[in-house]
Amino acid sequence: MFEVAEAYERQRGRSSKILAPLFVDFVGVRGEVLDVGCGTGALTFAIAKNPRVSRVIGIDLSKAFLDYARSKSDDPRVQFEQGDAHKLPFADASFDCCLALLVMSFITDPSKAAAEICRVTRPGGVVATAIWDTTGGNELNDALSDAAAVIDPNVKLLTGTYGTAEELTFLWASAGLNDVQVKNIVFACGFDSFDDFWQPLTEGQGPAGAYLRGISADHRTALCERLRQNLFGNRTGGPFTLNAKAWAIRGTAPCGKNDEV
Amino acid sequence: MPLDKELLAILACPKCKGDIQLNEKGDGLVCQRCRLMYPIKDDIPVMLIDEAIKLS
């Protein structure tokens, strides 16, 4: 699902590159920063654009994505390494800010990962994540899900966990984070044509790609035509825009047990 | 670019969270406590316990 970096970039790179700087603005990054589940580096590079950042480390499970991200970087403040969010290779209190963009819904044990991310954040540091909104109106993801549901009512596509403000707030509060703030980030994502949207979905990357690889050719053709009809109606095609919505959450790492008064 | 000293200072063993050191060849990071070597592939440290090499 996350092996071919170029194909993933064609499908998700566009929206990630718009969302990442909006998320970074909301978080307010500084000092030494960790990007957990950095993938192809959209967030890592958005973080590095901030001059108050002295170092940013991107960590991911996928070697292919890390190689791609590394090939795009010539900033000595940016480094990448392969690692697991459940077992981060850092000492306690190593970072001023820890961020994770669109990854918590793919993590096996989000509570454990959140606790581990808090562990490596300095007391008073910022811990933040953003996840696609699954509560409706997120056209970028819903376009395919809605079309797929017409053909297969039981389809569970891109309806990951932590797509609501309540779930994210519960996760962050359970991790012991203070001053928790949530924001709904809405932005427009433009496409040149139907194929510009559809083709990258068929390349096997991410949940949408995995789903489209798993259905029959006839099913895929029917879904493609339904999606085209939903997006264009009687129009012949051409450029179009989809709204995308994500929830962003930030909290402040508590003082360690030894620091409590 | 090669690993810099500051990155080495911030990296820890993902298992015990203790200190790690660059090996003599410069192609792995060693945790003496866990007796594990985390390989460096294409200049990217592979800090995964499952892919670490057990030291004799």
PDB file of C-alpha atoms in Angstrom:
ATOM      1  CA  MET A   1       0.000   0.000   0.000  1.00  0.00           C
ATOM      2  CA  PHE A   2       2.950   2.361   0.649  1.00  0.00           C
ATOM      3  CA  GLU A   3       5.753   1.111  -1.605  1.00  0.00           C
ATOM      4  CA  VAL A   4       5.897   3.157  -4.813  1.00  0.00           C
ATOM      5  CA  ALA A   5       6.845   6.708  -3.907  1.00  0.00           C
ATOM      6  CA  GLU A   6       6.324   8.290  -7.334  1.00  0.00           C
ATOM      7  CA  ALA A   7       2.832   6.759  -7.671  1.00  0.00           C
ATOM      8  CA  TYR A   8       1.922   7.854  -4.139  1.00  0.00           C
ATOM      9  CA  GLU A   9       3.115  11.368  -4.958  1.00  0.00           C
ATOM     10  CA  ARG A  10       0.875  11.486  -8.043  1.00  0.00           C
ATOM     11  CA  GLN A  11      -2.155  10.477  -5.958  1.00  0.00           C
ATOM     12  CA  ARG A  12      -1.592  12.135  -2.588  1.00  0.00           C
ATOM     13  CA  GLY A  13       1.344  14.498  -3.092  1.00  0.00           C
ATOM     14  CA  ARG A  14      -0.838  17.287  -4.408  1.00  0.00           C
ATOM     15  CA  SER A  15      -3.197  17.490  -1.417  1.00  0.00           C
ATOM     16  CA  SER A  16      -0.440  16.774   1.154  1.00  0.00           C
ATOM     17  CA  LYS A  17       1.635  19.662  -0.207  1.00  0.00           C
ATOM     18  CA  ILE A  18      -1.292  22.085   0.285  1.00  0.00           C
ATOM     19  CA  LEU A  19      -2.276  20.715   3.696  1.00  0.00           C
ATOM     20  CA  ALA A  20       1.259  20.488   5.152  1.00  0.00           C
ATOM     21  CA  PRO A  21       2.021  24.260   5.343  1.00  0.00           C
ATOM     22  CA  LEU A  22      -1.497  25.005   6.677  1.00  0.00           C
ATOM     23  CA  PHE A  23      -0.917  22.382   9.390  1.00  0.00           C
ATOM     24  CA  VAL A  24       2.555  23.789  10.188  1.00  0.00           C
ATOM     25  CA  ASP A  25       1.056  27.307  10.586  1.00  0.00           C
ATOM     26  CA  PHE A  26      -1.535  25.937  13.018  1.00  0.00           C
ATOM     27  CA  VAL A  27       1.091  24.081  15.077  1.00  0.00           C
ATOM     28  CA  GLY A  28       3.731  26.827  15.261  1.00  0.00           C
ATOM     29  CA  VAL A  29       6.993  24.896  14.848  1.00  0.00           C
ATOM     30  CA  ARG A  30      10.392  25.796  16.305  1.00  0.00           C
ATOM     31  CA  GLY A  31      13.684  24.250  17.399  1.00  0.00           C
ATOM     32  CA  GLU A  32      14.214  20.527  16.944  1.00  0.00           C
ATOM     33  CA  VAL A  33      11.257  18.864  15.237  1.00  0.00           C
ATOM     34  CA  LEU A  34      10.261  15.245  14.565  1.00  0.00           C
ATOM     35  CA  ASP A  35       7.978  14.271  11.653  1.00  0.00           C
ATOM     36  CA  VAL A  36       6.473  10.872  12.530  1.00  0.00           C
ATOM     37  CA  GLY A  37       5.400   8.889   9.452  1.00  0.00           C
ATOM     38  CA  CYS A  38       6.996  11.394   7.093  1.00  0.00           C
ATOM     39  CA  GLY A  39       6.275   9.347   3.949  1.00  0.00           C
ATOM     40  CA  THR A  40       7.544  11.187   0.878  1.00  0.00           C
ATOM     41  CA  GLY A  41       8.379  14.251   2.982  1.00  0.00           C
ATOM     42  CA  ALA A  42       5.580  16.771   2.289  1.00  0.00           C
ATOM     43  CA  LEU A  43       5.395  17.759   5.969  1.00  0.00           C
ATOM     44  CA  THR A  44       9.158  17.457   6.602  1.00  0.00           C
ATOM     45  CA  PHE A  45       9.914  20.031   3.895  1.00  0.00           C
ATOM     46  CA  ALA A  46       7.074  22.341   4.996  1.00  0.00           C
ATOM     47  CA  ILE A  47       8.535  22.292   8.543  1.00  0.00           C
ATOM     48  CA  ALA A  48      12.055  23.013   7.237  1.00  0.00           C
ATOM     49  CA  LYS A  49      10.792  26.176   5.484  1.00  0.00           C
ATOM     50  CA  ASN A  50      10.373  27.770   8.929  1.00  0.00           C
ATOM     51  CA  PRO A  51      13.648  29.556   9.871  1.00  0.00           C
ATOM     52  CA  ARG A  52      12.942  28.973  13.589  1.00  0.00           C
ATOM     53  CA  VAL A  53      13.475  25.248  13.003  1.00  0.00           C
ATOM     54  CA  SER A  54      17.063  24.156  13.712  1.00  0.00           C
ATOM     55  CA  ARG A  55      16.593  20.507  12.741  1.00  0.00           C
ATOM     56  CA  VAL A  56      13.843  18.271  11.411  1.00  0.00           C
ATOM     57  CA  ILE A  57      14.009  14.487  11.401  1.00  0.00           C
ATOM     58  CA  GLY A  58      11.582  12.511   9.253  1.00  0.00           C
ATOM     59  CA  ILE A  59      10.926   8.935  10.330  1.00  0.00           C
ATOM     60  CA  ASP A  60       8.910   6.332   8.428  1.00  0.00           C
ATOM     61  CA  LEU A  61       8.538   2.566   8.067  1.00  0.00           C
ATOM     62  CA  SER A  62       8.783   2.662   4.254  1.00  0.00           C
ATOM     63  CA  LYS A  63      12.355   2.623   2.932  1.00  0.00           C
ATOM     64  CA  ALA A  64      11.110   3.477  -0.590  1.00  0.00           C
ATOM     65  CA  PHE A  65       9.365   6.622   0.648  1.00  0.00           C
ATOM     66  CA  LEU A  66      12.429   7.656   2.699  1.00  0.00           C
ATOM     67  CA  ASP A  67      14.744   7.227  -0.303  1.00  0.00           C
ATOM     68  CA  TYR A  68      12.387   9.405  -2.354  1.00  0.00           C
ATOM     69  CA  ALA A  69      12.184  12.074   0.375  1.00  0.00           C
ATOM     70  CA  ARG A  70      15.951  12.088   0.847  1.00  0.00           C
ATOM     71  CA  SER A  71      16.534  12.509  -2.903  1.00  0.00           C
ATOM     72  CA  LYS A  72      14.458  15.731  -2.760  1.00  0.00           C
ATOM     73  CA  SER A  73      16.438  17.323   0.075  1.00  0.00           C
ATOM     74  CA  ASP A  74      19.667  19.310   0.137  1.00  0.00           C
ATOM     75  CA  ASP A  75      19.004  21.104   3.447  1.00  0.00           C
ATOM     76  CA  PRO A  76      21.541  20.006   6.101  1.00  0.00           C
ATOM     77  CA  ARG A  77      18.879  20.602   8.801  1.00  0.00           C
ATOM     78  CA  VAL A  78      16.743  17.806   7.280  1.00  0.00           C
ATOM     79  CA  GLN A  79      17.457  14.144   8.040  1.00  0.00           C
ATOM     80  CA  PHE A  80      15.589  10.890   7.492  1.00  0.00           C
ATOM     81  CA  GLU A  81      15.665   7.519   9.197  1.00  0.00           C
ATOM     82  CA  GLN A  82      13.656   4.333   9.160  1.00  0.00           C
ATOM     83  CA  GLY A  83      11.759   3.660  12.350  1.00  0.00           C
ATOM     84  CA  ASP A  84       8.517   2.589  13.990  1.00  0.00           C
ATOM     85  CA  ALA A  85       6.183   5.106  15.681  1.00  0.00           C
ATOM     86  CA  HIS A  86       5.517   2.533  18.433  1.00  0.00           C
ATOM     87  CA  LYS A  87       9.246   2.292  19.258  1.00  0.00           C
ATOM     88  CA  LEU A  88      10.886   5.597  18.442  1.00  0.00           C
ATOM     89  CA  PRO A  89      14.713   5.529  18.424  1.00  0.00           C
ATOM     90  CA  PHE A  90      15.164   8.617  20.589  1.00  0.00           C
ATOM     91  CA  ALA A  91      15.876   9.339  24.220  1.00  0.00           C
ATOM     92  CA  ASP A  92      13.153  10.961  26.333  1.00  0.00           C
ATOM     93  CA  ALA A  93      12.555  14.701  25.755  1.00  0.00           C
ATOM     94  CA  SER A  94      14.576  14.970  22.531  1.00  0.00           C
ATOM     95  CA  PHE A  95      12.324  17.333  20.512  1.00  0.00           C
ATOM     96  CA  ASP A  96      10.621  20.715  20.849  1.00  0.00           C
ATOM     97  CA  CYS A  97       7.805  19.702  18.482  1.00  0.00           C
ATOM     98  CA  CYS A  98       6.545  16.349  17.210  1.00  0.00           C
ATOM     99  CA  LEU A  99       4.136  16.265  14.268  1.00  0.00           C
ATOM    100  CA  ALA A 100       2.361  13.495  12.336  1.00  0.00           C
ATOM    101  CA  LEU A 101       0.465  14.253   9.125  1.00  0.00           C
ATOM    102  CA  LEU A 102      -2.235  11.798   7.965  1.00  0.00           C
ATOM    103  CA  VAL A 103      -0.681   8.825   9.749  1.00  0.00           C
ATOM    104  CA  MET A 104      -2.567   8.096  12.990  1.00  0.00           C
ATOM    105  CA  SER A 105      -5.297   6.165  11.121  1.00  0.00           C
ATOM    106  CA  PHE A 106      -2.650   3.802   9.674  1.00  0.00           C
ATOM    107  CA  ILE A 107      -0.888   3.100  12.955  1.00  0.00           C
ATOM    108  CA  THR A 108      -1.549  -0.292  14.566  1.00  0.00           C
ATOM    109  CA  ASP A 109      -1.809   1.077  18.109  1.00  0.00           C
ATOM    110  CA  PRO A 110      -2.435   4.856  18.018  1.00  0.00           C
ATOM    111  CA  SER A 111      -2.549   5.168  21.832  1.00  0.00           C
ATOM    112  CA  LYS A 112       0.872   3.553  22.169  1.00  0.00           C
ATOM    113  CA  ALA A 113       2.276   5.713  19.354  1.00  0.00           C
ATOM    114  CA  ALA A 114       0.824   8.878  20.925  1.00  0.00           C
ATOM    115  CA  ALA A 115       2.420   7.960  24.271  1.00  0.00           C
ATOM    116  CA  GLU A 116       5.747   7.278  22.545  1.00  0.00           C
ATOM    117  CA  ILE A 117       5.584  10.613  20.670  1.00  0.00           C
ATOM    118  CA  CYS A 118       4.882  12.392  23.986  1.00  0.00           C
ATOM    119  CA  ARG A 119       7.859  10.613  25.576  1.00  0.00           C
ATOM    120  CA  VAL A 120      10.322  12.038  23.050  1.00  0.00           C
ATOM    121  CA  THR A 121       8.843  15.567  23.306  1.00  0.00           C
ATOM    122  CA  ARG A 122      10.347  17.991  25.808  1.00  0.00           C
ATOM    123  CA  PRO A 123       8.076  19.198  28.638  1.00  0.00           C
ATOM    124  CA  GLY A 124       6.124  22.168  27.275  1.00  0.00           C
ATOM    125  CA  GLY A 125       6.829  21.085  23.687  1.00  0.00           C
ATOM    126  CA  VAL A 126       4.110  20.732  21.085  1.00  0.00           C
ATOM    127  CA  VAL A 127       2.599  17.432  19.888  1.00  0.00           C
ATOM    128  CA  ALA A 128       0.292  17.682  16.876  1.00  0.00           C
ATOM    129  CA  THR A 129      -1.388  15.622  14.186  1.00  0.00           C
ATOM    130  CA  ALA A 130      -3.795  16.063  11.284  1.00  0.00           C
ATOM    131  CA  ILE A 131      -6.191  13.500   9.803  1.00  0.00           C
ATOM    132  CA  TRP A 132      -8.707  13.603   6.934  1.00  0.00           C
ATOM    133  CA  ASP A 133     -12.158  14.619   8.130  1.00  0.00           C
ATOM    134  CA  THR A 134     -14.597  11.689   7.788  1.00  0.00           C
ATOM    135  CA  THR A 135     -17.658  13.574   9.057  1.00  0.00           C
ATOM    136  CA  GLY A 136     -18.810  14.704   5.593  1.00  0.00           C
ATOM    137  CA  GLY A 137     -18.001  17.448   3.109  1.00  0.00           C
ATOM    138  CA  ASN A 138     -14.491  16.167   2.418  1.00  0.00           C
ATOM    139  CA  GLU A 139     -15.012  15.923  -1.354  1.00  0.00           C
ATOM    140  CA  LEU A 140     -11.433  14.876  -2.074  1.00  0.00           C
ATOM    141  CA  ASN A 141     -11.931  11.543  -0.289  1.00  0.00           C
ATOM    142  CA  ASP A 142     -15.718  11.283  -0.442  1.00  0.00           C
ATOM    143  CA  ALA A 143     -15.856  11.493  -4.271  1.00  0.00           C
ATOM    144  CA  LEU A 144     -14.418   7.995  -4.635  1.00  0.00           C
ATOM    145  CA  SER A 145     -16.089   6.573  -1.495  1.00  0.00           C
ATOM    146  CA  ASP A 146     -19.529   7.829  -2.543  1.00  0.00           C
ATOM    147  CA  ALA A 147     -19.196   6.417  -6.064  1.00  0.00           C
ATOM    148  CA  ALA A 148     -17.881   3.109  -4.691  1.00  0.00           C
ATOM    149  CA  ALA A 149     -20.813   2.853  -2.254  1.00  0.00           C
ATOM    150  CA  VAL A 150     -23.338   3.098  -5.108  1.00  0.00           C
ATOM    151  CA  ILE A 151     -21.880  -0.073  -6.621  1.00  0.00           C
ATOM    152  CA  ASP A 152     -21.023  -1.847  -3.359  1.00  0.00           C
ATOM    153  CA  PRO A 153     -23.079  -0.599  -0.356  1.00  0.00           C
ATOM    154  CA  ASN A 154     -20.782  -2.455   2.056  1.00  0.00           C
ATOM    155  CA  VAL A 155     -17.608  -0.753   0.903  1.00  0.00           C
ATOM    156  CA  LYS A 156     -15.391   0.638   3.644  1.00  0.00           C
ATOM    157  CA  LEU A 157     -13.099   2.960   1.759  1.00  0.00           C
ATOM    158  CA  LEU A 158     -11.009   5.700   3.343  1.00  0.00           C
ATOM    159  CA  THR A 159     -13.290   5.751   6.363  1.00  0.00           C
ATOM    160  CA  GLY A 160     -10.352   5.435   8.720  1.00  0.00           C
ATOM    161  CA  THR A 161     -10.379   6.036  12.434  1.00  0.00           C
ATOM    162  CA  TYR A 162      -9.617   9.388  14.082  1.00  0.00           C
ATOM    163  CA  GLY A 163     -11.496  11.288  11.368  1.00  0.00           C
ATOM    164  CA  THR A 164     -13.540  13.226  13.937  1.00  0.00           C
ATOM    165  CA  ALA A 165     -12.625  15.994  16.369  1.00  0.00           C
ATOM    166  CA  GLU A 166     -13.990  13.869  19.244  1.00  0.00           C
ATOM    167  CA  GLU A 167     -11.781  10.845  18.484  1.00  0.00           C
ATOM    168  CA  LEU A 168      -8.668  13.008  18.105  1.00  0.00           C
ATOM    169  CA  THR A 169      -9.390  14.991  21.268  1.00  0.00           C
ATOM    170  CA  PHE A 170      -9.868  11.753  23.216  1.00  0.00           C
ATOM    171  CA  LEU A 171      -6.570  10.356  21.861  1.00  0.00           C
ATOM    172  CA  TRP A 172      -4.625  13.527  22.746  1.00  0.00           C
ATOM    173  CA  ALA A 173      -6.235  13.892  26.189  1.00  0.00           C
ATOM    174  CA  SER A 174      -5.574  10.204  26.939  1.00  0.00           C
ATOM    175  CA  ALA A 175      -1.911  10.739  26.088  1.00  0.00           C
ATOM    176  CA  GLY A 176      -1.802  13.351  28.862  1.00  0.00           C
ATOM    177  CA  LEU A 177      -1.388  16.377  26.594  1.00  0.00           C
ATOM    178  CA  ASN A 178      -2.420  19.803  27.918  1.00  0.00           C
ATOM    179  CA  ASP A 179      -3.935  22.901  26.265  1.00  0.00           C
ATOM    180  CA  VAL A 180      -5.463  20.793  23.488  1.00  0.00           C
ATOM    181  CA  GLN A 181      -6.702  22.812  20.473  1.00  0.00           C
ATOM    182  CA  VAL A 182      -8.548  21.480  17.422  1.00  0.00           C
ATOM    183  CA  LYS A 183      -8.993  23.132  14.035  1.00  0.00           C
ATOM    184  CA  ASN A 184     -10.871  22.108  10.899  1.00  0.00           C
ATOM    185  CA  ILE A 185      -8.616  22.903   7.933  1.00  0.00           C
ATOM    186  CA  VAL A 186     -10.494  23.318   4.629  1.00  0.00           C
ATOM    187  CA  PHE A 187      -8.827  23.887   1.272  1.00  0.00           C
ATOM    188  CA  ALA A 188      -9.449  23.441  -2.449  1.00  0.00           C
ATOM    189  CA  CYS A 189      -7.582  20.876  -4.509  1.00  0.00           C
ATOM    190  CA  GLY A 190      -7.594  21.394  -8.279  1.00  0.00           C
ATOM    191  CA  PHE A 191      -7.358  18.803 -11.059  1.00  0.00           C
ATOM    192  CA  ASP A 192      -6.688  19.378 -14.782  1.00  0.00           C
ATOM    193  CA  SER A 193      -9.085  16.664 -15.933  1.00  0.00           C
ATOM    194  CA  PHE A 194     -10.891  13.509 -14.826  1.00  0.00           C
ATOM    195  CA  ASP A 195      -7.840  11.410 -15.738  1.00  0.00           C
ATOM    196  CA  ASP A 196      -5.636  13.681 -13.654  1.00  0.00           C
ATOM    197  CA  PHE A 197      -7.747  12.585 -10.651  1.00  0.00           C
ATOM    198  CA  TRP A 198      -8.492   8.962 -11.629  1.00  0.00           C
ATOM    199  CA  GLN A 199      -5.206   7.690 -13.054  1.00  0.00           C
ATOM    200  CA  PRO A 200      -3.128   8.058  -9.850  1.00  0.00           C
ATOM    201  CA  LEU A 201      -5.848   6.230  -7.901  1.00  0.00           C
ATOM    202  CA  THR A 202      -5.293   3.134 -10.057  1.00  0.00           C
ATOM    203  CA  GLU A 203      -1.608   2.809  -9.212  1.00  0.00           C
ATOM    204  CA  GLY A 204      -2.072   0.751  -6.052  1.00  0.00           C
ATOM    205  CA  GLN A 205      -0.904   3.262  -3.414  1.00  0.00           C
ATOM    206  CA  GLY A 206      -2.733   4.110  -0.183  1.00  0.00           C
ATOM    207  CA  PRO A 207      -6.157   2.734   0.838  1.00  0.00           C
ATOM    208  CA  ALA A 208      -7.853   3.933  -2.379  1.00  0.00           C
ATOM    209  CA  GLY A 209      -5.193   2.326  -4.548  1.00  0.00           C
ATOM    210  CA  ALA A 210      -5.347  -0.930  -2.570  1.00  0.00           C
ATOM    211  CA  TYR A 211      -9.139  -0.998  -2.935  1.00  0.00           C
ATOM    212  CA  LEU A 212      -9.056  -0.409  -6.696  1.00  0.00           C
ATOM    213  CA  ARG A 213      -6.411  -3.146  -7.113  1.00  0.00           C
ATOM    214  CA  GLY A 214      -8.613  -5.570  -5.151  1.00  0.00           C
ATOM    215  CA  ILE A 215     -11.801  -5.312  -7.262  1.00  0.00           C
ATOM    216  CA  SER A 216     -12.481  -6.843 -10.696  1.00  0.00           C
ATOM    217  CA  ALA A 217     -11.831  -4.963 -13.964  1.00  0.00           C
ATOM    218  CA  ASP A 218     -15.604  -4.736 -14.616  1.00  0.00           C
ATOM    219  CA  HIS A 219     -16.203  -3.381 -11.118  1.00  0.00           C
ATOM    220  CA  ARG A 220     -13.408  -0.839 -11.633  1.00  0.00           C
ATOM    221  CA  THR A 221     -14.846   0.304 -14.983  1.00  0.00           C
ATOM    222  CA  ALA A 222     -18.319   0.716 -13.460  1.00  0.00           C
ATOM    223  CA  LEU A 223     -16.853   2.682 -10.551  1.00  0.00           C
ATOM    224  CA  CYS A 224     -14.840   4.888 -12.922  1.00  0.00           C
ATOM    225  CA  GLU A 225     -17.963   5.754 -14.928  1.00  0.00           C
ATOM    226  CA  ARG A 226     -20.041   6.400 -11.786  1.00  0.00           C
ATOM    227  CA  LEU A 227     -17.329   8.704 -10.442  1.00  0.00           C
ATOM    228  CA  ARG A 228     -17.128  10.565 -13.761  1.00  0.00           C
ATOM    229  CA  GLN A 229     -20.929  10.966 -13.777  1.00  0.00           C
ATOM    230  CA  ASN A 230     -20.943  12.204 -10.146  1.00  0.00           C
ATOM    231  CA  LEU A 231     -18.207  14.743 -10.812  1.00  0.00           C
ATOM    232  CA  PHE A 232     -19.278  16.061 -14.220  1.00  0.00           C
ATOM    233  CA  GLY A 233     -22.960  15.201 -14.731  1.00  0.00           C
ATOM    234  CA  ASN A 234     -23.766  16.257 -18.289  1.00  0.00           C
ATOM    235  CA  ARG A 235     -20.585  18.299 -18.703  1.00  0.00           C
ATOM    236  CA  THR A 236     -17.945  16.836 -20.973  1.00  0.00           C
ATOM    237  CA  GLY A 237     -15.038  17.207 -18.559  1.00  0.00           C
ATOM    238  CA  GLY A 238     -12.216  19.678 -18.086  1.00  0.00           C
ATOM    239  CA  PRO A 239     -10.593  21.100 -14.964  1.00  0.00           C
ATOM    240  CA  PHE A 240     -12.393  20.801 -11.636  1.00  0.00           C
ATOM    241  CA  THR A 241     -11.859  21.466  -7.954  1.00  0.00           C
ATOM    242  CA  LEU A 242     -12.633  19.339  -4.893  1.00  0.00           C
ATOM    243  CA  ASN A 243     -12.805  20.640  -1.348  1.00  0.00           C
ATOM    244  CA  ALA A 244     -10.620  18.801   1.138  1.00  0.00           C
ATOM    245  CA  LYS A 245     -11.120  18.853   4.921  1.00  0.00           C
ATOM    246  CA  ALA A 246      -8.810  17.727   7.666  1.00  0.00           C
ATOM    247  CA  TRP A 247      -8.849  17.905  11.448  1.00  0.00           C
ATOM    248  CA  ALA A 248      -5.701  19.248  13.051  1.00  0.00           C
ATOM    249  CA  ILE A 249      -5.009  18.916  16.766  1.00  0.00           C
ATOM    250  CA  ARG A 250      -2.191  20.228  18.944  1.00  0.00           C
ATOM    251  CA  GLY A 251      -1.377  19.840  22.614  1.00  0.00           C
ATOM    252  CA  THR A 252       1.441  20.642  25.007  1.00  0.00           C
ATOM    253  CA  ALA A 253       3.595  17.900  26.488  1.00  0.00           C
ATOM    254  CA  PRO A 254       3.296  17.745  30.268  1.00  0.00           C
ATOM    255  CA  CYS A 255       6.202  18.042  32.669  1.00  0.00           C
ATOM    256  CA  GLY A 256       7.735  14.673  33.529  1.00  0.00           C
ATOM    257  CA  LYS A 257       6.868  12.978  36.826  1.00  0.00           C
ATOM    258  CA  ASN A 258      10.158  14.134  38.323  1.00  0.00           C
ATOM    259  CA  ASP A 259       9.458  17.734  37.331  1.00  0.00           C
ATOM    260  CA  GLU A 260       6.061  17.976  39.001  1.00  0.00           C
ATOM    261  CA  VAL A 261       5.887  20.281  41.969  1.00  0.00           C
TER     262      VAL A 261
ATOM    263  CA  MET B   1      24.901  13.342   3.258  1.00  0.00           C
ATOM    264  CA  PRO B   2      26.663  11.353   6.000  1.00  0.00           C
ATOM    265  CA  LEU B   3      25.338  11.114   9.523  1.00  0.00           C
ATOM    266  CA  ASP B   4      26.330  14.117  11.561  1.00  0.00           C
ATOM    267  CA  LYS B   5      27.421  14.015  15.173  1.00  0.00           C
ATOM    268  CA  GLU B   6      24.363  15.881  16.425  1.00  0.00           C
ATOM    269  CA  LEU B   7      22.055  13.290  14.870  1.00  0.00           C
ATOM    270  CA  LEU B   8      24.065  10.527  16.536  1.00  0.00           C
ATOM    271  CA  ALA B   9      23.657  12.309  19.859  1.00  0.00           C
ATOM    272  CA  ILE B  10      19.878  12.408  19.469  1.00  0.00           C
ATOM    273  CA  LEU B  11      19.456   8.811  18.201  1.00  0.00           C
ATOM    274  CA  ALA B  12      18.870   6.060  20.733  1.00  0.00           C
ATOM    275  CA  CYS B  13      18.301   2.314  20.671  1.00  0.00           C
ATOM    276  CA  PRO B  14      14.570   1.821  19.907  1.00  0.00           C
ATOM    277  CA  LYS B  15      14.567  -1.169  22.293  1.00  0.00           C
ATOM    278  CA  CYS B  16      16.222   0.142  25.471  1.00  0.00           C
ATOM    279  CA  LYS B  17      16.341   3.875  24.531  1.00  0.00           C
ATOM    280  CA  GLY B  18      19.997   3.832  25.583  1.00  0.00           C
ATOM    281  CA  ASP B  19      23.016   5.306  23.795  1.00  0.00           C
ATOM    282  CA  ILE B  20      24.216   3.945  20.469  1.00  0.00           C
ATOM    283  CA  GLN B  21      27.601   4.335  18.780  1.00  0.00           C
ATOM    284  CA  LEU B  22      28.700   4.346  15.154  1.00  0.00           C
ATOM    285  CA  ASN B  23      30.696   1.176  14.436  1.00  0.00           C
ATOM    286  CA  GLU B  24      34.260   1.221  13.065  1.00  0.00           C
ATOM    287  CA  LYS B  25      33.188   0.635   9.465  1.00  0.00           C
ATOM    288  CA  GLY B  26      30.653   3.453   9.730  1.00  0.00           C
ATOM    289  CA  ASP B  27      27.865   1.261   8.354  1.00  0.00           C
ATOM    290  CA  GLY B  28      25.946   0.551  11.543  1.00  0.00           C
ATOM    291  CA  LEU B  29      24.868   1.902  14.906  1.00  0.00           C
ATOM    292  CA  VAL B  30      25.608  -0.341  17.865  1.00  0.00           C
ATOM    293  CA  CYS B  31      23.721  -0.708  21.155  1.00  0.00           C
ATOM    294  CA  GLN B  32      26.150  -2.450  23.500  1.00  0.00           C
ATOM    295  CA  ARG B  33      23.473  -3.088  26.134  1.00  0.00           C
ATOM    296  CA  CYS B  34      21.117  -4.929  23.720  1.00  0.00           C
ATOM    297  CA  ARG B  35      24.053  -6.311  21.659  1.00  0.00           C
ATOM    298  CA  LEU B  36      22.306  -5.131  18.484  1.00  0.00           C
ATOM    299  CA  MET B  37      23.641  -3.356  15.380  1.00  0.00           C
ATOM    300  CA  TYR B  38      21.254  -1.151  13.426  1.00  0.00           C
ATOM    301  CA  PRO B  39      22.479  -1.025   9.799  1.00  0.00           C
ATOM    302  CA  ILE B  40      22.824   2.226   7.834  1.00  0.00           C
ATOM    303  CA  LYS B  41      21.508   1.711   4.285  1.00  0.00           C
ATOM    304  CA  ASP B  42      21.934   4.427   1.629  1.00  0.00           C
ATOM    305  CA  ASP B  43      22.848   6.852   4.450  1.00  0.00           C
ATOM    306  CA  ILE B  44      19.513   6.170   6.211  1.00  0.00           C
ATOM    307  CA  PRO B  45      19.768   4.519   9.653  1.00  0.00           C
ATOM    308  CA  VAL B  46      17.413   1.527   9.876  1.00  0.00           C
ATOM    309  CA  MET B  47      16.249   1.879  13.481  1.00  0.00           C
ATOM    310  CA  LEU B  48      13.974  -1.180  13.452  1.00  0.00           C
ATOM    311  CA  ILE B  49      14.430  -3.880  16.109  1.00  0.00           C
ATOM    312  CA  ASP B  50      13.282  -6.591  13.663  1.00  0.00           C
ATOM    313  CA  GLU B  51      15.980  -5.644  11.163  1.00  0.00           C
ATOM    314  CA  ALA B  52      18.804  -5.190  13.684  1.00  0.00           C
ATOM    315  CA  ILE B  53      21.748  -7.597  13.519  1.00  0.00           C
ATOM    316  CA  LYS B  54      22.536  -9.547  16.703  1.00  0.00           C
ATOM    317  CA  LEU B  55      26.129  -9.149  17.835  1.00  0.00           C
ATOM    318  CA  SER B  56      28.031 -12.204  19.016  1.00  0.00           C
TER     319      SER B  56
END
